[in-house]
Tab-separated table of C-alpha atoms (C1' of nucleotides) in Angstrom:
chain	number	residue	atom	x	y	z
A	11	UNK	CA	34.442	-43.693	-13.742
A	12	UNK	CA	35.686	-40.477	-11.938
A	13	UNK	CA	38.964	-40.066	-11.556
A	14	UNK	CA	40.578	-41.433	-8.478
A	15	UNK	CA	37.345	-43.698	-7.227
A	16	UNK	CA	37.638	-47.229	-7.660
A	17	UNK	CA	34.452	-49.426	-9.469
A	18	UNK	CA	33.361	-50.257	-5.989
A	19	UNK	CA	33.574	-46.961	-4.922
A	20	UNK	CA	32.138	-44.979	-7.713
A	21	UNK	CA	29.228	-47.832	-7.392
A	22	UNK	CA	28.564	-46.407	-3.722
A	23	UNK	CA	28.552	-43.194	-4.758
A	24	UNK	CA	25.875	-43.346	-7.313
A	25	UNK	CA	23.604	-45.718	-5.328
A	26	UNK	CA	23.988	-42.944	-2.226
A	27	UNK	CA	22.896	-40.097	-5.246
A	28	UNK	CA	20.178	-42.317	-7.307
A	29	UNK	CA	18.671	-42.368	-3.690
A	30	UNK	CA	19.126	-38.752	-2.432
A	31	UNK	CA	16.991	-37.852	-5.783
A	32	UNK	CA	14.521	-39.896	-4.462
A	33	UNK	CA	14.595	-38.058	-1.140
A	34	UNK	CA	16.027	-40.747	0.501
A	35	UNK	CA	19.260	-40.894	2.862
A	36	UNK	CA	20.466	-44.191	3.503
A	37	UNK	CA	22.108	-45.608	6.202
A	38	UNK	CA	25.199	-47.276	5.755
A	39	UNK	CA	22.818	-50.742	7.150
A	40	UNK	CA	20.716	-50.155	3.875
A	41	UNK	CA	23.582	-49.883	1.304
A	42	UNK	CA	25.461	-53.148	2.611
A	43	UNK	CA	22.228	-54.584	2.194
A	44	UNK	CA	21.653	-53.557	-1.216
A	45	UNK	CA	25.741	-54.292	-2.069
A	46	UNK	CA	25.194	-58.261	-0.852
A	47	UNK	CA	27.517	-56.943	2.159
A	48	UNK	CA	27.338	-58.827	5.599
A	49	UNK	CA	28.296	-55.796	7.757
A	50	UNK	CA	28.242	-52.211	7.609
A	51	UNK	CA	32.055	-51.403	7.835
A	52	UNK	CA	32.504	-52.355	4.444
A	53	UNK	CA	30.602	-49.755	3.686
A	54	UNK	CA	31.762	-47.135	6.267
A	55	UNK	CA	35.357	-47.969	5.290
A	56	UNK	CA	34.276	-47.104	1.075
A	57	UNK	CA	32.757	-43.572	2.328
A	58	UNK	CA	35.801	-42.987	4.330
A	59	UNK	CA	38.027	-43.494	0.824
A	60	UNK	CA	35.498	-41.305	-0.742
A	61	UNK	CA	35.521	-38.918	1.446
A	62	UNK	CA	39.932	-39.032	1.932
A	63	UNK	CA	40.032	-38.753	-2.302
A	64	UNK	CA	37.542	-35.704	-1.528
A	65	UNK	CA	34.553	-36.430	-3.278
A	66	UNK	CA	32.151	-35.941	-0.575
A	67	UNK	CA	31.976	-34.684	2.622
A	68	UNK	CA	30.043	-35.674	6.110
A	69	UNK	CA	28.128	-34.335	8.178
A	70	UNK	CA	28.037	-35.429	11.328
A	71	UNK	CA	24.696	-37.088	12.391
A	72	UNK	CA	22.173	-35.176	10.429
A	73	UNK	CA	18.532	-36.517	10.391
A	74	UNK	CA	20.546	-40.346	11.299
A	75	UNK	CA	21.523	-40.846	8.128
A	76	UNK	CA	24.691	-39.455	5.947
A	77	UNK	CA	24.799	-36.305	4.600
A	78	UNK	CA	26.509	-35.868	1.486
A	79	UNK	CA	27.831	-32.621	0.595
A	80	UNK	CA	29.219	-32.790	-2.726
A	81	UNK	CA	31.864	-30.653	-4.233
A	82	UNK	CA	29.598	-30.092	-7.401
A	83	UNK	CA	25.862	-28.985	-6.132
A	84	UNK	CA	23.629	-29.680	-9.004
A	85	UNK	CA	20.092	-29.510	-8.229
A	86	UNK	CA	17.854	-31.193	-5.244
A	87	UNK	CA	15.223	-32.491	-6.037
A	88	UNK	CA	12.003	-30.149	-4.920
A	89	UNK	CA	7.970	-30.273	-5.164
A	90	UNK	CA	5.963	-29.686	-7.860
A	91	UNK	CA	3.266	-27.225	-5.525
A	92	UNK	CA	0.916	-25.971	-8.154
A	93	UNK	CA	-0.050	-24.439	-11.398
A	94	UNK	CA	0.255	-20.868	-12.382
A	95	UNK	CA	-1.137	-19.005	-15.463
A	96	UNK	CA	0.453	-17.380	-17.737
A	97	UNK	CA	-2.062	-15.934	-20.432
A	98	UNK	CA	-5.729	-15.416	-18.392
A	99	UNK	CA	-5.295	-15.807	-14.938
A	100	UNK	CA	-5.947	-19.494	-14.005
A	101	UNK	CA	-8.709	-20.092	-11.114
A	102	UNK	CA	-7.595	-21.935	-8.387
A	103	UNK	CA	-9.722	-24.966	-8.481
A	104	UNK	CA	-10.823	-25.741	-4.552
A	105	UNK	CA	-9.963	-29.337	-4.993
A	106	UNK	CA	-6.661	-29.019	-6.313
A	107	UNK	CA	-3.239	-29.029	-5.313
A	108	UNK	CA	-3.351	-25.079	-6.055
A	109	UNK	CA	-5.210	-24.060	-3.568
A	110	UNK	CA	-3.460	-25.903	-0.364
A	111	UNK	CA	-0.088	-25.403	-1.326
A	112	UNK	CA	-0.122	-22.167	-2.118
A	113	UNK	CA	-0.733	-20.901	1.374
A	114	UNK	CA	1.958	-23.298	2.244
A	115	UNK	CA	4.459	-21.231	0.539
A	116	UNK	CA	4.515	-19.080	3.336
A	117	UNK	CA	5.213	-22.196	5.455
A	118	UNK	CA	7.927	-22.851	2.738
A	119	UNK	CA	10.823	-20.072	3.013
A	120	UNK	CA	14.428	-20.660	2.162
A	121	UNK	CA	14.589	-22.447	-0.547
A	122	UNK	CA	12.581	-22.550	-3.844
A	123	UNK	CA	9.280	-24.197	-5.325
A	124	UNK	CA	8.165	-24.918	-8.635
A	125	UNK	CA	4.697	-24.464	-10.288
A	126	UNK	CA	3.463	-25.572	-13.386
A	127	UNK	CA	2.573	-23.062	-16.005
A	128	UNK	CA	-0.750	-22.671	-18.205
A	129	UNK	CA	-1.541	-20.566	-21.042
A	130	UNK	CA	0.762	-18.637	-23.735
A	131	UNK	CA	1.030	-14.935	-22.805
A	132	UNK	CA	4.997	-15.460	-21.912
A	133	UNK	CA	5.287	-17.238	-25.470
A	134	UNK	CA	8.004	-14.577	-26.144
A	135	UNK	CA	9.983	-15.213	-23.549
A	136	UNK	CA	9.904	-18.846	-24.485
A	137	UNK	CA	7.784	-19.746	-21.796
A	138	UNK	CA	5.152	-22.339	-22.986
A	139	UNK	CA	2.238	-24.123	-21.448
A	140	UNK	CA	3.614	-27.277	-19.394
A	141	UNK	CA	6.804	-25.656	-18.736
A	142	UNK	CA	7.720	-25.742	-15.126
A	143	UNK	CA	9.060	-22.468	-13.328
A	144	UNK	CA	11.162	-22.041	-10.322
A	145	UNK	CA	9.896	-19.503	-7.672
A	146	UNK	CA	12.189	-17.884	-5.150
A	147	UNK	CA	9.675	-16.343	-2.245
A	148	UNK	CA	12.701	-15.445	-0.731
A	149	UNK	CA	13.821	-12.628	-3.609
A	150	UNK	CA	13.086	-9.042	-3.522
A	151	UNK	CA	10.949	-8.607	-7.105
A	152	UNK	CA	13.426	-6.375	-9.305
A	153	UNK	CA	12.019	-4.580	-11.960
A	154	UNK	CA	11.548	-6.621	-14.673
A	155	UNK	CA	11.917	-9.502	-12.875
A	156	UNK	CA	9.280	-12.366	-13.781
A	157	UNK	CA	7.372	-12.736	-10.694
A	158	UNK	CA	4.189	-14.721	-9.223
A	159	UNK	CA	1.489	-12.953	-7.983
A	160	UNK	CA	-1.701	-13.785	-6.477
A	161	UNK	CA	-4.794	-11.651	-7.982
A	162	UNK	CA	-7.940	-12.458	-6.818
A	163	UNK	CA	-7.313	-15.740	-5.713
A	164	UNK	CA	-5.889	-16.369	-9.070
A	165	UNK	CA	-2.556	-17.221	-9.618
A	166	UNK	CA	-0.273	-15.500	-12.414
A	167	UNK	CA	3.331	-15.323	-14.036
A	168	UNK	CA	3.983	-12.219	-15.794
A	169	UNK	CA	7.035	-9.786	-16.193
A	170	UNK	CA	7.312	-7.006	-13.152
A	171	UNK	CA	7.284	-3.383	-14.175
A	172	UNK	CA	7.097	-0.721	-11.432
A	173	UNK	CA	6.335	2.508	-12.533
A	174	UNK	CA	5.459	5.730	-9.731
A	175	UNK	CA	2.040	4.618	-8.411
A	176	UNK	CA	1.253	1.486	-9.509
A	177	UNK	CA	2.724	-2.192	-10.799
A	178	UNK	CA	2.281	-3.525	-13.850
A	179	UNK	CA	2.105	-6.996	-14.892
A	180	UNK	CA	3.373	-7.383	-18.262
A	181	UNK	CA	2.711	-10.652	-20.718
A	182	UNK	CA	5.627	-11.472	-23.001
A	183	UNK	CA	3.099	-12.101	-25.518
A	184	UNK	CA	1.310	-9.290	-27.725
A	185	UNK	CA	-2.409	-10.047	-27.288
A	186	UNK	CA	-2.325	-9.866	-24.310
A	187	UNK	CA	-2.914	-6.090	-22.229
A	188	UNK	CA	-0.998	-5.628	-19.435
A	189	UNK	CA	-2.420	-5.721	-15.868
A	190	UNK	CA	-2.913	-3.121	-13.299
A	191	UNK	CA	-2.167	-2.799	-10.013
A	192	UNK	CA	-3.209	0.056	-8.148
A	193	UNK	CA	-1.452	-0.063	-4.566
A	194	UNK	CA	-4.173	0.191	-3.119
A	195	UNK	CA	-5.530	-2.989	-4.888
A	196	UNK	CA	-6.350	-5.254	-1.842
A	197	UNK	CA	-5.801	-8.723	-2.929
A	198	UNK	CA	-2.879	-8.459	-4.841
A	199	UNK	CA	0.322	-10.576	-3.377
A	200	UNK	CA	3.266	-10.714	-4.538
A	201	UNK	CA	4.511	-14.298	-4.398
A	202	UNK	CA	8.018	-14.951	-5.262
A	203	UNK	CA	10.305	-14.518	-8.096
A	204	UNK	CA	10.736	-17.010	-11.004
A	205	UNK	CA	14.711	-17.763	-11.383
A	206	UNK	CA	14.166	-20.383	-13.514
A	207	UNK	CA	12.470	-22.801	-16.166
A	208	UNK	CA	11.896	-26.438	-16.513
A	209	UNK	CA	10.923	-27.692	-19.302
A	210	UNK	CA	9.656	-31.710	-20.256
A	211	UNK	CA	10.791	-32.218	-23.949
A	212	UNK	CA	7.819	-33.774	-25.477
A	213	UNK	CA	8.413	-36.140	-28.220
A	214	UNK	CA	8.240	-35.065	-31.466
A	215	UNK	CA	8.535	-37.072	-34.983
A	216	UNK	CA	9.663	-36.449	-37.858
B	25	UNK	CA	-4.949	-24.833	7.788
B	26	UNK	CA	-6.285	-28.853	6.447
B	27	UNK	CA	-9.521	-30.013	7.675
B	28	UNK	CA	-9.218	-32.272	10.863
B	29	UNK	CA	-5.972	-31.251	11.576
B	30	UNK	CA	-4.876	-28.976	14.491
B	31	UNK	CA	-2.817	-26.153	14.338
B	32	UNK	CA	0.168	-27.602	15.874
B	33	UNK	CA	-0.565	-30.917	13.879
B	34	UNK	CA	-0.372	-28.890	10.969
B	35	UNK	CA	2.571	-26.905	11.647
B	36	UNK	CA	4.236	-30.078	12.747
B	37	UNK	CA	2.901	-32.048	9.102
B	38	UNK	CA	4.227	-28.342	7.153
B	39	UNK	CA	7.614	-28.534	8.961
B	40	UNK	CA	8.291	-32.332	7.505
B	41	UNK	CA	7.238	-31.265	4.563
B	42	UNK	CA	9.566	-28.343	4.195
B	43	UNK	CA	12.501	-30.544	5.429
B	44	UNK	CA	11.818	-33.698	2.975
B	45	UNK	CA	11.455	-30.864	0.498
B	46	UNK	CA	15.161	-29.924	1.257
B	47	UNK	CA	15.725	-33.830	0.786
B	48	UNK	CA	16.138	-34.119	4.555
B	49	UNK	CA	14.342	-36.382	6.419
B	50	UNK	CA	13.908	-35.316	10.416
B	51	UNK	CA	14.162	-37.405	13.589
B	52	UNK	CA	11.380	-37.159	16.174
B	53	UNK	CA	14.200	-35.839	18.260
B	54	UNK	CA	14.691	-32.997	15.509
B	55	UNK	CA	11.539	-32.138	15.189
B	56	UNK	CA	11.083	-31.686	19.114
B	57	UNK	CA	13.759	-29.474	19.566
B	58	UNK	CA	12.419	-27.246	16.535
B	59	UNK	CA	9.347	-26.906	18.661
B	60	UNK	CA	10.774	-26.764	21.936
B	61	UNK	CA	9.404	-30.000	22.757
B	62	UNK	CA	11.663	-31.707	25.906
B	63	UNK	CA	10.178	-34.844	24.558
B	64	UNK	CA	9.973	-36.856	21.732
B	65	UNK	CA	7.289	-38.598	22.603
B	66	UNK	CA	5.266	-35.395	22.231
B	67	UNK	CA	6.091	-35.247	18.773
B	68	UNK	CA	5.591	-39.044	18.204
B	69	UNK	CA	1.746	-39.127	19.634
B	70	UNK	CA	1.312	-35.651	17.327
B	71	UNK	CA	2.198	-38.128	14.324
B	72	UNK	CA	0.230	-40.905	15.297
B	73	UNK	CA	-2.667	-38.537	15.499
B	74	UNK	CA	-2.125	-37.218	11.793
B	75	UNK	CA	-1.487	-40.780	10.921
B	76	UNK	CA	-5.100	-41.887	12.757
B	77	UNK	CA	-6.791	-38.838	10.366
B	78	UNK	CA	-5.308	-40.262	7.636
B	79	UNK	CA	-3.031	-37.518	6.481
B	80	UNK	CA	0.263	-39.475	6.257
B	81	UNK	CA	1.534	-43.234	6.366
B	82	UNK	CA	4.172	-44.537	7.832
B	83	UNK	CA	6.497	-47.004	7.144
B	84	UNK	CA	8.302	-48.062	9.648
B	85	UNK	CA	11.900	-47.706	10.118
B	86	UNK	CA	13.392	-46.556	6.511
B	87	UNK	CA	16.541	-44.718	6.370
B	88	UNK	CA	16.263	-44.509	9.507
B	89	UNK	CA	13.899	-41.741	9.501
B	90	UNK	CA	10.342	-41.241	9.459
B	91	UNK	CA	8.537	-42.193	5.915
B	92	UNK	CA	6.049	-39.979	5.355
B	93	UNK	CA	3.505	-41.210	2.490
B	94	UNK	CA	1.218	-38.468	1.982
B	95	UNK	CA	-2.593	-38.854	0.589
B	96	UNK	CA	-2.820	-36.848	-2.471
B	97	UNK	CA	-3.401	-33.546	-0.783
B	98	UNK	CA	0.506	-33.006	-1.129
B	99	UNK	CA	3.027	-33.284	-3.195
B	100	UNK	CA	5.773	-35.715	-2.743
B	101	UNK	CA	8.683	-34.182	-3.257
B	102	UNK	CA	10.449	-36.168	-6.797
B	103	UNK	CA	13.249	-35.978	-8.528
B	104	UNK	CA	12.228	-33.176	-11.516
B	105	UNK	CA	15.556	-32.335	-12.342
B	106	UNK	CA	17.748	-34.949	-11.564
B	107	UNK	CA	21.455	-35.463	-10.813
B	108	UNK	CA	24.526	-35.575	-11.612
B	109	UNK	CA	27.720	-36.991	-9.935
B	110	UNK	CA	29.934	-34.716	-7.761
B	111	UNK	CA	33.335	-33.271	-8.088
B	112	UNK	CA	34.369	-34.349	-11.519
B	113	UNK	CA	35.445	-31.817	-14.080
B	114	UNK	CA	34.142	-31.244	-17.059
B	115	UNK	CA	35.356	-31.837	-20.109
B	116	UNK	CA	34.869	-29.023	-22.645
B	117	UNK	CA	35.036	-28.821	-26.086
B	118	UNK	CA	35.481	-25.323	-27.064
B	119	UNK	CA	35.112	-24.581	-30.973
B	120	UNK	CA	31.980	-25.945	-32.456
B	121	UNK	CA	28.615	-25.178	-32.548
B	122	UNK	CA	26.332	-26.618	-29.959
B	123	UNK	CA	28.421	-28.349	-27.816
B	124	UNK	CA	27.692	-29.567	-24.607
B	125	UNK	CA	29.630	-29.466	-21.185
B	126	UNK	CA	29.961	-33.502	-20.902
B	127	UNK	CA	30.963	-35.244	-17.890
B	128	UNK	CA	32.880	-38.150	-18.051
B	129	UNK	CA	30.659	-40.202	-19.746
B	130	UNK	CA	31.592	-43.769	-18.496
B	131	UNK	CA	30.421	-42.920	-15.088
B	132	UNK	CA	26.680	-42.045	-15.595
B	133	UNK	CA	24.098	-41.850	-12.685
B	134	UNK	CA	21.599	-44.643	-12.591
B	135	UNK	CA	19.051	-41.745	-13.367
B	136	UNK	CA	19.379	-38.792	-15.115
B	137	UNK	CA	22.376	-36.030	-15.747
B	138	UNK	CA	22.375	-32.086	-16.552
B	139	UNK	CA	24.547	-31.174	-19.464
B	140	UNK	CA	25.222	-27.432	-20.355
B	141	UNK	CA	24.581	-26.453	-23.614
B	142	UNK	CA	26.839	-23.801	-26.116
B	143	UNK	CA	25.849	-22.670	-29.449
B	144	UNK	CA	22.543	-21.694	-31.262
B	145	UNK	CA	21.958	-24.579	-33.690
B	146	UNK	CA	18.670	-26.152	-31.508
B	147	UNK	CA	17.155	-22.250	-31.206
B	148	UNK	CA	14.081	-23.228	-33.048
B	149	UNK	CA	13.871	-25.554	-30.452
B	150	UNK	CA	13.747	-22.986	-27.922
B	151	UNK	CA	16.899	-23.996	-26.870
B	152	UNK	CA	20.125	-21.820	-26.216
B	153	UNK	CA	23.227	-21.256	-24.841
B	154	UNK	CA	23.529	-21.242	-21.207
B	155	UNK	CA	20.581	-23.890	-20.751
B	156	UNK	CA	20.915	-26.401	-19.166
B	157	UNK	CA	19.423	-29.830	-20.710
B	158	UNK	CA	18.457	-33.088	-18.652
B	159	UNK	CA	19.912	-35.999	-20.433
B	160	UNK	CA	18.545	-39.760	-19.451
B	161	UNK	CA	20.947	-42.378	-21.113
B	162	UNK	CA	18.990	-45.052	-20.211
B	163	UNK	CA	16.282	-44.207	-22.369
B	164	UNK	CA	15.846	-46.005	-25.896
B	165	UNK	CA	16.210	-43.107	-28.384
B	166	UNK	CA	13.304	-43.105	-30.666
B	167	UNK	CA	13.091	-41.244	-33.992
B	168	UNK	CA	12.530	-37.425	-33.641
B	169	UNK	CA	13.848	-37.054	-30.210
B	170	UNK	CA	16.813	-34.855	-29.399
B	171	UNK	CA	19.706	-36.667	-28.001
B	172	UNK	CA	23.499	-36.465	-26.787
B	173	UNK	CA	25.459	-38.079	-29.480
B	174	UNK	CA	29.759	-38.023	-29.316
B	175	UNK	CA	30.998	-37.831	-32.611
B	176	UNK	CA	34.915	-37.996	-32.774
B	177	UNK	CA	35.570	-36.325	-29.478
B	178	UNK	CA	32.798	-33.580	-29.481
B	179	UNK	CA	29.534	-34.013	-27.739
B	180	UNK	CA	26.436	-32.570	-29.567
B	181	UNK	CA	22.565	-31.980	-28.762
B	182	UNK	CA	20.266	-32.676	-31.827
B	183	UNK	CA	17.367	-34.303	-33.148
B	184	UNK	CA	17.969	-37.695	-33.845
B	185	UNK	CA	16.172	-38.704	-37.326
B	186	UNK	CA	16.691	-42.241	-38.441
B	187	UNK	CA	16.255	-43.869	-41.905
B	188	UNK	CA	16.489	-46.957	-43.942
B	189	UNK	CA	20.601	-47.378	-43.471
B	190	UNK	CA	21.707	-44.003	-41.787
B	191	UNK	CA	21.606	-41.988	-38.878
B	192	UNK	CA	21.240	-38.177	-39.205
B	193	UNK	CA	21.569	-35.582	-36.435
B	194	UNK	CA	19.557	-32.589	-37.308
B	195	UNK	CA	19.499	-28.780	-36.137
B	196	UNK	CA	16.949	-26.931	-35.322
B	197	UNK	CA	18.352	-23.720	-37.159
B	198	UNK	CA	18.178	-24.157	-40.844
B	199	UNK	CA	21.636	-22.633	-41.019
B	200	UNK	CA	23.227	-25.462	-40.380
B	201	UNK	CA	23.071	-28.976	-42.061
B	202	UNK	CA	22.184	-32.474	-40.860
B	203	UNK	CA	25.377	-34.405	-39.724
B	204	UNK	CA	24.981	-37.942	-41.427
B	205	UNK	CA	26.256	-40.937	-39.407
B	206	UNK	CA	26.875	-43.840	-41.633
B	207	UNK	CA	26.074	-47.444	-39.528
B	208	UNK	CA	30.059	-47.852	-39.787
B	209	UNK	CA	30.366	-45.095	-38.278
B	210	UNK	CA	33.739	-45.547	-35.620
B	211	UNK	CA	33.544	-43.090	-33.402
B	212	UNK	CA	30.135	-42.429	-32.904
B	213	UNK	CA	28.373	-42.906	-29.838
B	214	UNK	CA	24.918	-42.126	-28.619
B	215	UNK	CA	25.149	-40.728	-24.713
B	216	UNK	CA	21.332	-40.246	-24.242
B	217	UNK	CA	18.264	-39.128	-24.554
B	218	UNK	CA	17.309	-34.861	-23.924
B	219	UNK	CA	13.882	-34.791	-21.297
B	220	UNK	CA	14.044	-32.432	-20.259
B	221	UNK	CA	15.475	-28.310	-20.598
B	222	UNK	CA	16.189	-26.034	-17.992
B	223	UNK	CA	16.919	-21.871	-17.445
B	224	UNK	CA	18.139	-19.755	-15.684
B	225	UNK	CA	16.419	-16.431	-16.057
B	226	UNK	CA	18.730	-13.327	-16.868
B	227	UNK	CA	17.170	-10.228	-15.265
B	228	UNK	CA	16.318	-8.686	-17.813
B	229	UNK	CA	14.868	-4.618	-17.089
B	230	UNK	CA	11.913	-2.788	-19.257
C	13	DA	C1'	60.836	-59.999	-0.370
C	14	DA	C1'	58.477	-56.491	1.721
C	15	DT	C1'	55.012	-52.984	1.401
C	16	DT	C1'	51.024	-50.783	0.249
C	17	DG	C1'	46.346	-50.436	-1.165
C	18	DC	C1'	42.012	-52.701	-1.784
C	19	DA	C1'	37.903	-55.408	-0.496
C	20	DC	C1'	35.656	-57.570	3.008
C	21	DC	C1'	34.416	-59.633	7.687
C	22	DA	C1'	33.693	-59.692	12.887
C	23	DT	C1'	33.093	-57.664	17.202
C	24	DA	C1'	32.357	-53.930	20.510
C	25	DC	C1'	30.344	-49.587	22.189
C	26	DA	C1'	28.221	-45.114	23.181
C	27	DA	C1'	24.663	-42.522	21.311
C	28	DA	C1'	20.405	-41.993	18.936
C	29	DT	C1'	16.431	-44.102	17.128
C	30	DG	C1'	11.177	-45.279	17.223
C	31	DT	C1'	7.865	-47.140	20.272
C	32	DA	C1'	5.228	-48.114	24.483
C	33	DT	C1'	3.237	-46.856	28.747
C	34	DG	C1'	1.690	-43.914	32.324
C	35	DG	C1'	0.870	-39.404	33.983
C	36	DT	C1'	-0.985	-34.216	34.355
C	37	DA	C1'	-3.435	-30.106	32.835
C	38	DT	C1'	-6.427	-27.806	29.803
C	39	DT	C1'	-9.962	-27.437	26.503
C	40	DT	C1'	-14.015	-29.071	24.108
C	41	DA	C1'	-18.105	-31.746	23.568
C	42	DT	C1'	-22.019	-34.208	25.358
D	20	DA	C1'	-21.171	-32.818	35.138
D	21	DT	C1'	-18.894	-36.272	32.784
D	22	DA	C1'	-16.379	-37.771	29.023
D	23	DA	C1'	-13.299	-37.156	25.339
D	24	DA	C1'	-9.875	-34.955	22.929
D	25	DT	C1'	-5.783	-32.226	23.045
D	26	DA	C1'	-1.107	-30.913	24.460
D	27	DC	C1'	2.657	-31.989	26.851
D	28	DC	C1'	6.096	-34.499	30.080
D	29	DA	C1'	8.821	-38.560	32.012
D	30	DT	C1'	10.685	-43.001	31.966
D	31	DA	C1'	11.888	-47.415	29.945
D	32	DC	C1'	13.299	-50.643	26.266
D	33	DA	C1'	14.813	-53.132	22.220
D	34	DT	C1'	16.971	-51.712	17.789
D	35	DT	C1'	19.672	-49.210	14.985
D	36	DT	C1'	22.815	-45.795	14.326
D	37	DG	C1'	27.869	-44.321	13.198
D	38	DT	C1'	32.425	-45.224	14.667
D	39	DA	C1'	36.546	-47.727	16.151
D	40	DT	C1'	39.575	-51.568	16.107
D	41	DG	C1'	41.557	-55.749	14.548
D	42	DG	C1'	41.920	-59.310	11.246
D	43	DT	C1'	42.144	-62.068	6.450
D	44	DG	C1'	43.074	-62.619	1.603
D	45	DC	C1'	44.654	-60.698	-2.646
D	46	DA	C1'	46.775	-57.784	-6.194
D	47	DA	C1'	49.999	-54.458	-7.464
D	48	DT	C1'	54.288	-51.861	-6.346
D	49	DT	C1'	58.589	-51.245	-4.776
DNA sequence: AATTGCACCATACAAATGTATGGTATTTAT
DNA sequence: ATAAATACCATACATTTGTATGGTGCAATT
């Protein structure tokens, strides 16, 4: 229980957070229902303590339902738009997610995206097949930045190095040669910058 | 651009897409004005269109909103990472190895928390100081699995190994030794299961 | 004994919501 | 040339929205 909220309250709270991670904003109808309450005041009235012991904040009338600004931001929860490679560069299958989100991107500013990663050229930088990076289109690419290009119509991770006339893609992982870029190369775009990684732990005996 | 779909259908289908990405869900009325629509019902009969080509589904009237249930071609935007509660501070335990920033642990999320980790014990692992792990504690910890144990006071992340009448805790850094946790145990307390791990990326220039 | 905080209910109201219906102009297809 | 689809506007309507106000019962302080 946090300090300062009440059972009741802290109950609110997490129901209003369990359902922003699924996307969802309630109104204050929908949590009365869900609480067994006969009228929405009840509820307004708990968000109102909240809000007095400073725990959230309101926004006034966004999208109809309550906005929630908490003290503590954490992390949103944000799509899954495709798969990047990090060893060979992965084709973009037609039929795949890949291939119509990545356009989307574009469609996509402000905020980050995540794509899953294949292959084990970034092994070194403890970057593994399955792992899930967060792109930034947003970010200038820094030198030695991870980035996500587009080759080819094939998607890639790999560590940024600029040198005087061309860009070089660098795997974290020995076999691998670095890649290329002339500036003149024509269908090279850089995508975005990866600021993070997400990984799934997978279960493991012993 | 999908097949079927107009431009301004599409731009209209990317634009709720971006915003339910951002965990907001938009009004007709929002989405007009973003367009300079003077109408909603402009925007409406553009949804029922991408609706009648089978793009989206809608269920009527949640959170107020519009519920967008996309076929397969997109991603539905899902809670990777999780959340935690807001505002609360954090206790800290300083001096031992791979600690864990633990909030208040009585008040857990119905889904999943974030929990900063400190020390170098679980670097076979792949996991280090600064990352951030995703903790479920309603998850049945099974044998092999790294989880978020208190032991008198401290939080730890380690493996959990179980045997005939004892539970161990084990690194991942052969420099340091399995904790034992006899059944009897007083002060022992298992907070949850690790699913998932999470970095931020230093910049890091070659 | 009086007060304060908490939990809940009921009612009222302006504003916003999604939906329905009818209309106009342009483009595309037959 | 006619029909259909597209893109937009206007108006109307029942519901739902958040908010405000007042009230009841209860527990804990003061």
């Amino acid at each position: 229980m946090q300090k300062g909220l009440t059972k009741i309250q802290q109950d609110i709270l997490d129901y209003v957070i369990e359902l922003r991670s699924k996307s969802l904003i309630p109104t204050l109808a929908e949590i009365a229902k869900h609480f067994g309450y006969k009228n929405r005041s009840t509820v307004q009235q708990h968000l109102q303590s909240i809000e007095k012991k400073g725990f959230i904040k309101r926004n006034p009338k966004i999208s109809g339902g309550i906005e929630l600004t908490f003290d503590n931001n954490y992390f949103i929860p944000r799509p899954v738009l495709g798969e990047v490679a990090a060893g060979n560069p992965l084709t973009i299958y037609p039929d795949s997610i890949d291939t119509v989100d990545l356009p989307t991107i574009a469609h996509v500013p402000n905020d980050s995206f995540l794509l899953k990663v294949k292959g084990d050229s970034l092994k070194d930088a403890y970057i593994f097949t399955g792992d899930i990076v967060i792109v930034n289109p947003n970010l200038q690419a820094e030198n030695g930045q991870f980035v996500v290009a587009v080759l080819d119509n094939e998607a890639v991770v790999k560590r940024l190095v600029k040198k005087k006339d061309v860009i070089e893609l660098h795997s974290e992982n020995p076999e691998y040669e670095p890649i290329i870029i002339e500036s003149t190369h024509p269908n090279f775009q850089l995508v975005g910058v990866v600021i993070g990684v997400y990984r799934t732990m997978a279960k493991k005996v012993g």
